[in-house]
Amino acid sequence: MTELLERAIAQLKTLPVAEQNAIATRLLAEIEDEQRWKAQFESTTDAQWDGLADMVRQEIAAGDITPLAEVFPSS
């Protein structure tokens, strides 16, 4: 276990049981989500990646995109 995780668990132990359970539930859900994403990426074939890249290229060529500056405007 990492030092950071040990520190987080030490702090969690100081919280009321209901808060500990709420945080533990969120943490377990996050771990499960990461495992699903990892499995999804690992099972994606080169042909699927190529198809996705082709689709993105077509959207760019058609102008069917939103510039990142509009999605994430600078301050």
PDB file of N, CA, C and O in Angstrom:
ATOM      1  N   MET A   1       0.856  -1.172   0.000  1.00  0.00           N
ATOM      2  CA  MET A   1       0.000   0.000   0.000  1.00  0.00           C
ATOM      3  C   MET A   1       0.904   1.239   0.000  1.00  0.00           C
ATOM      4  O   MET A   1       1.900   1.277   0.703  1.00  0.00           O
ATOM      5  N   THR A   2       0.511   2.234  -0.742  1.00  0.00           N
ATOM      6  CA  THR A   2       1.321   3.447  -0.823  1.00  0.00           C
ATOM      7  C   THR A   2       1.139   4.307   0.431  1.00  0.00           C
ATOM      8  O   THR A   2       0.141   4.187   1.155  1.00  0.00           O
ATOM      9  N   GLU A   3       2.107   5.192   0.628  1.00  0.00           N
ATOM     10  CA  GLU A   3       2.027   6.099   1.775  1.00  0.00           C
ATOM     11  C   GLU A   3       0.801   7.008   1.665  1.00  0.00           C
ATOM     12  O   GLU A   3       0.114   7.270   2.656  1.00  0.00           O
ATOM     13  N   LEU A   4       0.512   7.454   0.457  1.00  0.00           N
ATOM     14  CA  LEU A   4      -0.639   8.327   0.249  1.00  0.00           C
ATOM     15  C   LEU A   4      -1.941   7.611   0.602  1.00  0.00           C
ATOM     16  O   LEU A   4      -2.815   8.175   1.280  1.00  0.00           O
ATOM     17  N   LEU A   5      -2.069   6.372   0.163  1.00  0.00           N
ATOM     18  CA  LEU A   5      -3.278   5.618   0.478  1.00  0.00           C
ATOM     19  C   LEU A   5      -3.380   5.351   1.974  1.00  0.00           C
ATOM     20  O   LEU A   5      -4.471   5.431   2.558  1.00  0.00           O
ATOM     21  N   GLU A   6      -2.270   5.074   2.616  1.00  0.00           N
ATOM     22  CA  GLU A   6      -2.271   4.872   4.069  1.00  0.00           C
ATOM     23  C   GLU A   6      -2.725   6.141   4.793  1.00  0.00           C
ATOM     24  O   GLU A   6      -3.494   6.072   5.750  1.00  0.00           O
ATOM     25  N   ARG A   7      -2.267   7.310   4.305  1.00  0.00           N
ATOM     26  CA  ARG A   7      -2.693   8.577   4.908  1.00  0.00           C
ATOM     27  C   ARG A   7      -4.189   8.790   4.732  1.00  0.00           C
ATOM     28  O   ARG A   7      -4.885   9.225   5.650  1.00  0.00           O
ATOM     29  N   ALA A   8      -4.693   8.470   3.545  1.00  0.00           N
ATOM     30  CA  ALA A   8      -6.123   8.635   3.280  1.00  0.00           C
ATOM     31  C   ALA A   8      -6.941   7.721   4.193  1.00  0.00           C
ATOM     32  O   ALA A   8      -7.955   8.152   4.761  1.00  0.00           O
ATOM     33  N   ILE A   9      -6.518   6.495   4.346  1.00  0.00           N
ATOM     34  CA  ILE A   9      -7.248   5.553   5.201  1.00  0.00           C
ATOM     35  C   ILE A   9      -7.191   6.002   6.658  1.00  0.00           C
ATOM     36  O   ILE A   9      -8.187   5.915   7.383  1.00  0.00           O
ATOM     37  N   ALA A  10      -6.046   6.517   7.089  1.00  0.00           N
ATOM     38  CA  ALA A  10      -5.936   7.018   8.459  1.00  0.00           C
ATOM     39  C   ALA A  10      -6.937   8.148   8.693  1.00  0.00           C
ATOM     40  O   ALA A  10      -7.580   8.216   9.748  1.00  0.00           O
ATOM     41  N   GLN A  11      -7.076   9.031   7.709  1.00  0.00           N
ATOM     42  CA  GLN A  11      -8.046  10.118   7.849  1.00  0.00           C
ATOM     43  C   GLN A  11      -9.473   9.595   7.817  1.00  0.00           C
ATOM     44  O   GLN A  11     -10.341  10.078   8.548  1.00  0.00           O
ATOM     45  N   LEU A  12      -9.724   8.608   6.967  1.00  0.00           N
ATOM     46  CA  LEU A  12     -11.064   8.020   6.895  1.00  0.00           C
ATOM     47  C   LEU A  12     -11.481   7.425   8.229  1.00  0.00           C
ATOM     48  O   LEU A  12     -12.647   7.503   8.623  1.00  0.00           O
ATOM     49  N   LYS A  13     -10.541   6.823   8.933  1.00  0.00           N
ATOM     50  CA  LYS A  13     -10.841   6.181  10.212  1.00  0.00           C
ATOM     51  C   LYS A  13     -11.331   7.175  11.254  1.00  0.00           C
ATOM     52  O   LYS A  13     -11.992   6.788  12.218  1.00  0.00           O
ATOM     53  N   THR A  14     -11.039   8.467  11.052  1.00  0.00           N
ATOM     54  CA  THR A  14     -11.466   9.481  12.013  1.00  0.00           C
ATOM     55  C   THR A  14     -12.892   9.959  11.761  1.00  0.00           C
ATOM     56  O   THR A  14     -13.460  10.656  12.598  1.00  0.00           O
ATOM     57  N   LEU A  15     -13.456   9.589  10.627  1.00  0.00           N
ATOM     58  CA  LEU A  15     -14.800  10.036  10.261  1.00  0.00           C
ATOM     59  C   LEU A  15     -15.865   9.146  10.872  1.00  0.00           C
ATOM     60  O   LEU A  15     -15.612   7.981  11.193  1.00  0.00           O
ATOM     61  N   PRO A  16     -17.083   9.668  10.995  1.00  0.00           N
ATOM     62  CA  PRO A  16     -18.195   8.826  11.452  1.00  0.00           C
ATOM     63  C   PRO A  16     -18.423   7.658  10.478  1.00  0.00           C
ATOM     64  O   PRO A  16     -18.090   7.753   9.283  1.00  0.00           O
ATOM     65  N   VAL A  17     -18.994   6.594  10.987  1.00  0.00           N
ATOM     66  CA  VAL A  17     -19.195   5.370  10.204  1.00  0.00           C
ATOM     67  C   VAL A  17     -19.967   5.645   8.915  1.00  0.00           C
ATOM     68  O   VAL A  17     -19.603   5.130   7.851  1.00  0.00           O
ATOM     69  N   ALA A  18     -20.993   6.449   8.973  1.00  0.00           N
ATOM     70  CA  ALA A  18     -21.798   6.720   7.771  1.00  0.00           C
ATOM     71  C   ALA A  18     -20.948   7.382   6.683  1.00  0.00           C
ATOM     72  O   ALA A  18     -21.068   7.032   5.500  1.00  0.00           O
ATOM     73  N   GLU A  19     -20.085   8.305   7.084  1.00  0.00           N
ATOM     74  CA  GLU A  19     -19.218   8.958   6.103  1.00  0.00           C
ATOM     75  C   GLU A  19     -18.167   7.986   5.575  1.00  0.00           C
ATOM     76  O   GLU A  19     -17.840   8.012   4.382  1.00  0.00           O
ATOM     77  N   GLN A  20     -17.637   7.143   6.436  1.00  0.00           N
ATOM     78  CA  GLN A  20     -16.679   6.128   5.983  1.00  0.00           C
ATOM     79  C   GLN A  20     -17.321   5.229   4.933  1.00  0.00           C
ATOM     80  O   GLN A  20     -16.719   4.941   3.895  1.00  0.00           O
ATOM     81  N   ASN A  21     -18.538   4.797   5.207  1.00  0.00           N
ATOM     82  CA  ASN A  21     -19.233   3.918   4.263  1.00  0.00           C
ATOM     83  C   ASN A  21     -19.547   4.625   2.956  1.00  0.00           C
ATOM     84  O   ASN A  21     -19.434   4.027   1.876  1.00  0.00           O
ATOM     85  N   ALA A  22     -19.914   5.898   3.020  1.00  0.00           N
ATOM     86  CA  ALA A  22     -20.206   6.648   1.798  1.00  0.00           C
ATOM     87  C   ALA A  22     -18.957   6.768   0.938  1.00  0.00           C
ATOM     88  O   ALA A  22     -19.001   6.560  -0.287  1.00  0.00           O
ATOM     89  N   ILE A  23     -17.837   7.090   1.556  1.00  0.00           N
ATOM     90  CA  ILE A  23     -16.586   7.225   0.802  1.00  0.00           C
ATOM     91  C   ILE A  23     -16.129   5.871   0.276  1.00  0.00           C
ATOM     92  O   ILE A  23     -15.679   5.757  -0.871  1.00  0.00           O
ATOM     93  N   ALA A  24     -16.266   4.834   1.089  1.00  0.00           N
ATOM     94  CA  ALA A  24     -15.877   3.491   0.648  1.00  0.00           C
ATOM     95  C   ALA A  24     -16.723   3.050  -0.544  1.00  0.00           C
ATOM     96  O   ALA A  24     -16.200   2.449  -1.494  1.00  0.00           O
ATOM     97  N   THR A  25     -18.000   3.363  -0.526  1.00  0.00           N
ATOM     98  CA  THR A  25     -18.887   3.015  -1.642  1.00  0.00           C
ATOM     99  C   THR A  25     -18.434   3.707  -2.917  1.00  0.00           C
ATOM    100  O   THR A  25     -18.367   3.088  -3.986  1.00  0.00           O
ATOM    101  N   ARG A  26     -18.088   4.992  -2.816  1.00  0.00           N
ATOM    102  CA  ARG A  26     -17.616   5.736  -3.990  1.00  0.00           C
ATOM    103  C   ARG A  26     -16.286   5.182  -4.486  1.00  0.00           C
ATOM    104  O   ARG A  26     -16.067   5.048  -5.698  1.00  0.00           O
ATOM    105  N   LEU A  27     -15.401   4.858  -3.569  1.00  0.00           N
ATOM    106  CA  LEU A  27     -14.091   4.314  -3.946  1.00  0.00           C
ATOM    107  C   LEU A  27     -14.236   2.967  -4.643  1.00  0.00           C
ATOM    108  O   LEU A  27     -13.611   2.725  -5.683  1.00  0.00           O
ATOM    109  N   LEU A  28     -15.067   2.100  -4.107  1.00  0.00           N
ATOM    110  CA  LEU A  28     -15.282   0.794  -4.738  1.00  0.00           C
ATOM    111  C   LEU A  28     -15.913   0.942  -6.121  1.00  0.00           C
ATOM    112  O   LEU A  28     -15.532   0.231  -7.065  1.00  0.00           O
ATOM    113  N   ALA A  29     -16.840   1.871  -6.266  1.00  0.00           N
ATOM    114  CA  ALA A  29     -17.461   2.112  -7.572  1.00  0.00           C
ATOM    115  C   ALA A  29     -16.417   2.618  -8.560  1.00  0.00           C
ATOM    116  O   ALA A  29     -16.422   2.218  -9.737  1.00  0.00           O
ATOM    117  N   GLU A  30     -15.515   3.480  -8.100  1.00  0.00           N
ATOM    118  CA  GLU A  30     -14.456   4.003  -8.970  1.00  0.00           C
ATOM    119  C   GLU A  30     -13.527   2.876  -9.424  1.00  0.00           C
ATOM    120  O   GLU A  30     -13.138   2.805 -10.591  1.00  0.00           O
ATOM    121  N   ILE A  31     -13.171   1.994  -8.506  1.00  0.00           N
ATOM    122  CA  ILE A  31     -12.297   0.861  -8.850  1.00  0.00           C
ATOM    123  C   ILE A  31     -12.982  -0.039  -9.874  1.00  0.00           C
ATOM    124  O   ILE A  31     -12.360  -0.452 -10.860  1.00  0.00           O
ATOM    125  N   GLU A  32     -14.261  -0.335  -9.663  1.00  0.00           N
ATOM    126  CA  GLU A  32     -14.998  -1.175 -10.607  1.00  0.00           C
ATOM    127  C   GLU A  32     -15.084  -0.512 -11.978  1.00  0.00           C
ATOM    128  O   GLU A  32     -14.940  -1.177 -13.011  1.00  0.00           O
ATOM    129  N   ASP A  33     -15.307   0.801 -12.002  1.00  0.00           N
ATOM    130  CA  ASP A  33     -15.376   1.539 -13.263  1.00  0.00           C
ATOM    131  C   ASP A  33     -14.034   1.468 -13.993  1.00  0.00           C
ATOM    132  O   ASP A  33     -13.994   1.248 -15.211  1.00  0.00           O
ATOM    133  N   GLU A  34     -12.945   1.655 -13.269  1.00  0.00           N
ATOM    134  CA  GLU A  34     -11.608   1.571 -13.878  1.00  0.00           C
ATOM    135  C   GLU A  34     -11.355   0.182 -14.448  1.00  0.00           C
ATOM    136  O   GLU A  34     -10.776   0.034 -15.527  1.00  0.00           O
ATOM    137  N   GLN A  35     -11.791  -0.853 -13.741  1.00  0.00           N
ATOM    138  CA  GLN A  35     -11.609  -2.227 -14.231  1.00  0.00           C
ATOM    139  C   GLN A  35     -12.401  -2.459 -15.510  1.00  0.00           C
ATOM    140  O   GLN A  35     -11.919  -3.105 -16.441  1.00  0.00           O
ATOM    141  N   ARG A  36     -13.620  -1.912 -15.558  1.00  0.00           N
ATOM    142  CA  ARG A  36     -14.435  -2.054 -16.779  1.00  0.00           C
ATOM    143  C   ARG A  36     -13.783  -1.342 -17.950  1.00  0.00           C
ATOM    144  O   ARG A  36     -13.724  -1.874 -19.062  1.00  0.00           O
ATOM    145  N   TRP A  37     -13.302  -0.101 -17.729  1.00  0.00           N
ATOM    146  CA  TRP A  37     -12.638   0.638 -18.794  1.00  0.00           C
ATOM    147  C   TRP A  37     -11.394  -0.097 -19.275  1.00  0.00           C
ATOM    148  O   TRP A  37     -11.143  -0.197 -20.481  1.00  0.00           O
ATOM    149  N   LYS A  38     -10.610  -0.616 -18.336  1.00  0.00           N
ATOM    150  CA  LYS A  38      -9.389  -1.329 -18.706  1.00  0.00           C
ATOM    151  C   LYS A  38      -9.730  -2.544 -19.566  1.00  0.00           C
ATOM    152  O   LYS A  38      -9.102  -2.778 -20.603  1.00  0.00           O
ATOM    153  N   ALA A  39     -10.733  -3.301 -19.158  1.00  0.00           N
ATOM    154  CA  ALA A  39     -11.140  -4.475 -19.929  1.00  0.00           C
ATOM    155  C   ALA A  39     -11.629  -4.067 -21.314  1.00  0.00           C
ATOM    156  O   ALA A  39     -11.324  -4.725 -22.314  1.00  0.00           O
ATOM    157  N   GLN A  40     -12.385  -2.968 -21.379  1.00  0.00           N
ATOM    158  CA  GLN A  40     -12.903  -2.488 -22.664  1.00  0.00           C
ATOM    159  C   GLN A  40     -11.764  -2.110 -23.598  1.00  0.00           C
ATOM    160  O   GLN A  40     -11.747  -2.491 -24.773  1.00  0.00           O
ATOM    161  N   PHE A  41     -10.794  -1.347 -23.089  1.00  0.00           N
ATOM    162  CA  PHE A  41      -9.661  -0.946 -23.921  1.00  0.00           C
ATOM    163  C   PHE A  41      -8.833  -2.144 -24.354  1.00  0.00           C
ATOM    164  O   PHE A  41      -8.402  -2.228 -25.507  1.00  0.00           O
ATOM    165  N   GLU A  42      -8.592  -3.076 -23.433  1.00  0.00           N
ATOM    166  CA  GLU A  42      -7.777  -4.238 -23.768  1.00  0.00           C
ATOM    167  C   GLU A  42      -8.438  -5.136 -24.799  1.00  0.00           C
ATOM    168  O   GLU A  42      -7.755  -5.831 -25.547  1.00  0.00           O
ATOM    169  N   SER A  43      -9.770  -5.117 -24.850  1.00  0.00           N
ATOM    170  CA  SER A  43     -10.463  -5.986 -25.801  1.00  0.00           C
ATOM    171  C   SER A  43     -10.737  -5.301 -27.140  1.00  0.00           C
ATOM    172  O   SER A  43     -11.266  -5.921 -28.060  1.00  0.00           O
ATOM    173  N   THR A  44     -10.377  -4.019 -27.256  1.00  0.00           N
ATOM    174  CA  THR A  44     -10.596  -3.292 -28.505  1.00  0.00           C
ATOM    175  C   THR A  44      -9.549  -3.728 -29.535  1.00  0.00           C
ATOM    176  O   THR A  44      -8.355  -3.719 -29.265  1.00  0.00           O
ATOM    177  N   THR A  45     -10.029  -4.110 -30.697  1.00  0.00           N
ATOM    178  CA  THR A  45      -9.131  -4.595 -31.748  1.00  0.00           C
ATOM    179  C   THR A  45      -8.543  -3.428 -32.538  1.00  0.00           C
ATOM    180  O   THR A  45      -9.059  -2.306 -32.514  1.00  0.00           O
ATOM    181  N   ASP A  46      -7.478  -3.718 -33.255  1.00  0.00           N
ATOM    182  CA  ASP A  46      -6.882  -2.697 -34.124  1.00  0.00           C
ATOM    183  C   ASP A  46      -7.897  -2.208 -35.156  1.00  0.00           C
ATOM    184  O   ASP A  46      -7.946  -1.015 -35.475  1.00  0.00           O
ATOM    185  N   ALA A  47      -8.708  -3.123 -35.671  1.00  0.00           N
ATOM    186  CA  ALA A  47      -9.724  -2.742 -36.650  1.00  0.00           C
ATOM    187  C   ALA A  47     -10.731  -1.769 -36.036  1.00  0.00           C
ATOM    188  O   ALA A  47     -11.175  -0.817 -36.704  1.00  0.00           O
ATOM    189  N   GLN A  48     -11.096  -1.984 -34.782  1.00  0.00           N
ATOM    190  CA  GLN A  48     -12.030  -1.067 -34.124  1.00  0.00           C
ATOM    191  C   GLN A  48     -11.394   0.310 -33.922  1.00  0.00           C
ATOM    192  O   GLN A  48     -12.049   1.324 -34.130  1.00  0.00           O
ATOM    193  N   TRP A  49     -10.118   0.331 -33.518  1.00  0.00           N
ATOM    194  CA  TRP A  49      -9.422   1.605 -33.369  1.00  0.00           C
ATOM    195  C   TRP A  49      -9.322   2.324 -34.713  1.00  0.00           C
ATOM    196  O   TRP A  49      -9.526   3.544 -34.788  1.00  0.00           O
ATOM    197  N   ASP A  50      -9.021   1.571 -35.764  1.00  0.00           N
ATOM    198  CA  ASP A  50      -8.944   2.156 -37.104  1.00  0.00           C
ATOM    199  C   ASP A  50     -10.288   2.742 -37.525  1.00  0.00           C
ATOM    200  O   ASP A  50     -10.352   3.826 -38.107  1.00  0.00           O
ATOM    201  N   GLY A  51     -11.362   2.025 -37.230  1.00  0.00           N
ATOM    202  CA  GLY A  51     -12.702   2.512 -37.564  1.00  0.00           C
ATOM    203  C   GLY A  51     -13.035   3.790 -36.811  1.00  0.00           C
ATOM    204  O   GLY A  51     -13.614   4.725 -37.372  1.00  0.00           O
ATOM    205  N   LEU A  52     -12.648   3.844 -35.549  1.00  0.00           N
ATOM    206  CA  LEU A  52     -12.880   5.046 -34.760  1.00  0.00           C
ATOM    207  C   LEU A  52     -12.083   6.219 -35.310  1.00  0.00           C
ATOM    208  O   LEU A  52     -12.602   7.339 -35.452  1.00  0.00           O
ATOM    209  N   ALA A  53     -10.830   5.973 -35.664  1.00  0.00           N
ATOM    210  CA  ALA A  53      -9.992   7.031 -36.242  1.00  0.00           C
ATOM    211  C   ALA A  53     -10.591   7.528 -37.554  1.00  0.00           C
ATOM    212  O   ALA A  53     -10.623   8.744 -37.815  1.00  0.00           O
ATOM    213  N   ASP A  54     -11.075   6.624 -38.387  1.00  0.00           N
ATOM    214  CA  ASP A  54     -11.711   7.021 -39.649  1.00  0.00           C
ATOM    215  C   ASP A  54     -12.939   7.887 -39.396  1.00  0.00           C
ATOM    216  O   ASP A  54     -13.164   8.890 -40.088  1.00  0.00           O
ATOM    217  N   MET A  55     -13.741   7.507 -38.410  1.00  0.00           N
ATOM    218  CA  MET A  55     -14.944   8.267 -38.085  1.00  0.00           C
ATOM    219  C   MET A  55     -14.571   9.681 -37.630  1.00  0.00           C
ATOM    220  O   MET A  55     -15.195  10.667 -38.063  1.00  0.00           O
ATOM    221  N   VAL A  56     -13.551   9.804 -36.816  1.00  0.00           N
ATOM    222  CA  VAL A  56     -13.112  11.126 -36.351  1.00  0.00           C
ATOM    223  C   VAL A  56     -12.600  11.952 -37.523  1.00  0.00           C
ATOM    224  O   VAL A  56     -12.922  13.146 -37.646  1.00  0.00           O
ATOM    225  N   ARG A  57     -11.826  11.340 -38.403  1.00  0.00           N
ATOM    226  CA  ARG A  57     -11.314  12.068 -39.573  1.00  0.00           C
ATOM    227  C   ARG A  57     -12.465  12.584 -40.436  1.00  0.00           C
ATOM    228  O   ARG A  57     -12.413  13.707 -40.959  1.00  0.00           O
ATOM    229  N   GLN A  58     -13.500  11.771 -40.611  1.00  0.00           N
ATOM    230  CA  GLN A  58     -14.659  12.184 -41.407  1.00  0.00           C
ATOM    231  C   GLN A  58     -15.376  13.356 -40.744  1.00  0.00           C
ATOM    232  O   GLN A  58     -15.795  14.299 -41.418  1.00  0.00           O
ATOM    233  N   GLU A  59     -15.521  13.322 -39.416  1.00  0.00           N
ATOM    234  CA  GLU A  59     -16.174  14.414 -38.708  1.00  0.00           C
ATOM    235  C   GLU A  59     -15.364  15.702 -38.837  1.00  0.00           C
ATOM    236  O   GLU A  59     -15.930  16.786 -39.023  1.00  0.00           O
ATOM    237  N   ILE A  60     -14.053  15.588 -38.744  1.00  0.00           N
ATOM    238  CA  ILE A  60     -13.190  16.760 -38.892  1.00  0.00           C
ATOM    239  C   ILE A  60     -13.319  17.323 -40.306  1.00  0.00           C
ATOM    240  O   ILE A  60     -13.482  18.534 -40.497  1.00  0.00           O
ATOM    241  N   ALA A  61     -13.262  16.445 -41.303  1.00  0.00           N
ATOM    242  CA  ALA A  61     -13.367  16.882 -42.695  1.00  0.00           C
ATOM    243  C   ALA A  61     -14.713  17.547 -42.972  1.00  0.00           C
ATOM    244  O   ALA A  61     -14.791  18.500 -43.756  1.00  0.00           O
ATOM    245  N   ALA A  62     -15.762  17.079 -42.316  1.00  0.00           N
ATOM    246  CA  ALA A  62     -17.095  17.644 -42.522  1.00  0.00           C
ATOM    247  C   ALA A  62     -17.312  18.911 -41.700  1.00  0.00           C
ATOM    248  O   ALA A  62     -18.345  19.576 -41.824  1.00  0.00           O
ATOM    249  N   GLY A  63     -16.343  19.251 -40.866  1.00  0.00           N
ATOM    250  CA  GLY A  63     -16.490  20.436 -40.022  1.00  0.00           C
ATOM    251  C   GLY A  63     -17.418  20.215 -38.851  1.00  0.00           C
ATOM    252  O   GLY A  63     -17.883  21.160 -38.218  1.00  0.00           O
ATOM    253  N   ASP A  64     -17.711  18.952 -38.572  1.00  0.00           N
ATOM    254  CA  ASP A  64     -18.646  18.608 -37.499  1.00  0.00           C
ATOM    255  C   ASP A  64     -17.891  18.439 -36.179  1.00  0.00           C
ATOM    256  O   ASP A  64     -17.906  17.380 -35.563  1.00  0.00           O
ATOM    257  N   ILE A  65     -17.216  19.514 -35.774  1.00  0.00           N
ATOM    258  CA  ILE A  65     -16.411  19.471 -34.560  1.00  0.00           C
ATOM    259  C   ILE A  65     -16.618  20.756 -33.768  1.00  0.00           C
ATOM    260  O   ILE A  65     -17.110  21.746 -34.296  1.00  0.00           O
ATOM    261  N   THR A  66     -16.245  20.710 -32.511  1.00  0.00           N
ATOM    262  CA  THR A  66     -16.248  21.892 -31.648  1.00  0.00           C
ATOM    263  C   THR A  66     -14.811  22.127 -31.218  1.00  0.00           C
ATOM    264  O   THR A  66     -14.186  21.223 -30.641  1.00  0.00           O
ATOM    265  N   PRO A  67     -14.265  23.286 -31.508  1.00  0.00           N
ATOM    266  CA  PRO A  67     -12.889  23.553 -31.093  1.00  0.00           C
ATOM    267  C   PRO A  67     -12.722  23.420 -29.576  1.00  0.00           C
ATOM    268  O   PRO A  67     -13.600  23.795 -28.806  1.00  0.00           O
ATOM    269  N   LEU A  68     -11.592  22.877 -29.165  1.00  0.00           N
ATOM    270  CA  LEU A  68     -11.332  22.697 -27.742  1.00  0.00           C
ATOM    271  C   LEU A  68     -11.394  24.018 -26.989  1.00  0.00           C
ATOM    272  O   LEU A  68     -11.790  24.051 -25.823  1.00  0.00           O
ATOM    273  N   ALA A  69     -11.009  25.092 -27.627  1.00  0.00           N
ATOM    274  CA  ALA A  69     -11.054  26.400 -26.973  1.00  0.00           C
ATOM    275  C   ALA A  69     -12.480  26.767 -26.561  1.00  0.00           C
ATOM    276  O   ALA A  69     -12.692  27.499 -25.603  1.00  0.00           O
ATOM    277  N   GLU A  70     -13.469  26.248 -27.277  1.00  0.00           N
ATOM    278  CA  GLU A  70     -14.870  26.497 -26.911  1.00  0.00           C
ATOM    279  C   GLU A  70     -15.318  25.574 -25.785  1.00  0.00           C
ATOM    280  O   GLU A  70     -16.165  25.942 -24.974  1.00  0.00           O
ATOM    281  N   VAL A  71     -14.774  24.385 -25.761  1.00  0.00           N
ATOM    282  CA  VAL A  71     -15.126  23.428 -24.714  1.00  0.00           C
ATOM    283  C   VAL A  71     -14.421  23.777 -23.409  1.00  0.00           C
ATOM    284  O   VAL A  71     -15.007  23.719 -22.334  1.00  0.00           O
ATOM    285  N   PHE A  72     -13.142  24.147 -23.504  1.00  0.00           N
ATOM    286  CA  PHE A  72     -12.322  24.495 -22.357  1.00  0.00           C
ATOM    287  C   PHE A  72     -11.748  25.893 -22.558  1.00  0.00           C
ATOM    288  O   PHE A  72     -10.581  26.058 -22.861  1.00  0.00           O
ATOM    289  N   PRO A  73     -12.589  26.939 -22.367  1.00  0.00           N
ATOM    290  CA  PRO A  73     -12.078  28.286 -22.590  1.00  0.00           C
ATOM    291  C   PRO A  73     -11.009  28.643 -21.566  1.00  0.00           C
ATOM    292  O   PRO A  73     -11.073  28.236 -20.410  1.00  0.00           O
ATOM    293  N   SER A  74     -10.010  29.388 -22.016  1.00  0.00           N
ATOM    294  CA  SER A  74      -8.966  29.835 -21.096  1.00  0.00           C
ATOM    295  C   SER A  74      -9.504  30.974 -20.249  1.00  0.00           C
ATOM    296  O   SER A  74     -10.406  31.693 -20.651  1.00  0.00           O
ATOM    297  N   SER A  75      -8.919  31.137 -19.090  1.00  0.00           N
ATOM    298  CA  SER A  75      -9.411  32.167 -18.159  1.00  0.00           C
ATOM    299  C   SER A  75      -9.125  33.555 -18.620  1.00  0.00           C
ATOM    300  O   SER A  75      -8.222  33.941 -19.161  1.00  0.00           O
TER     301      SER A  75
END
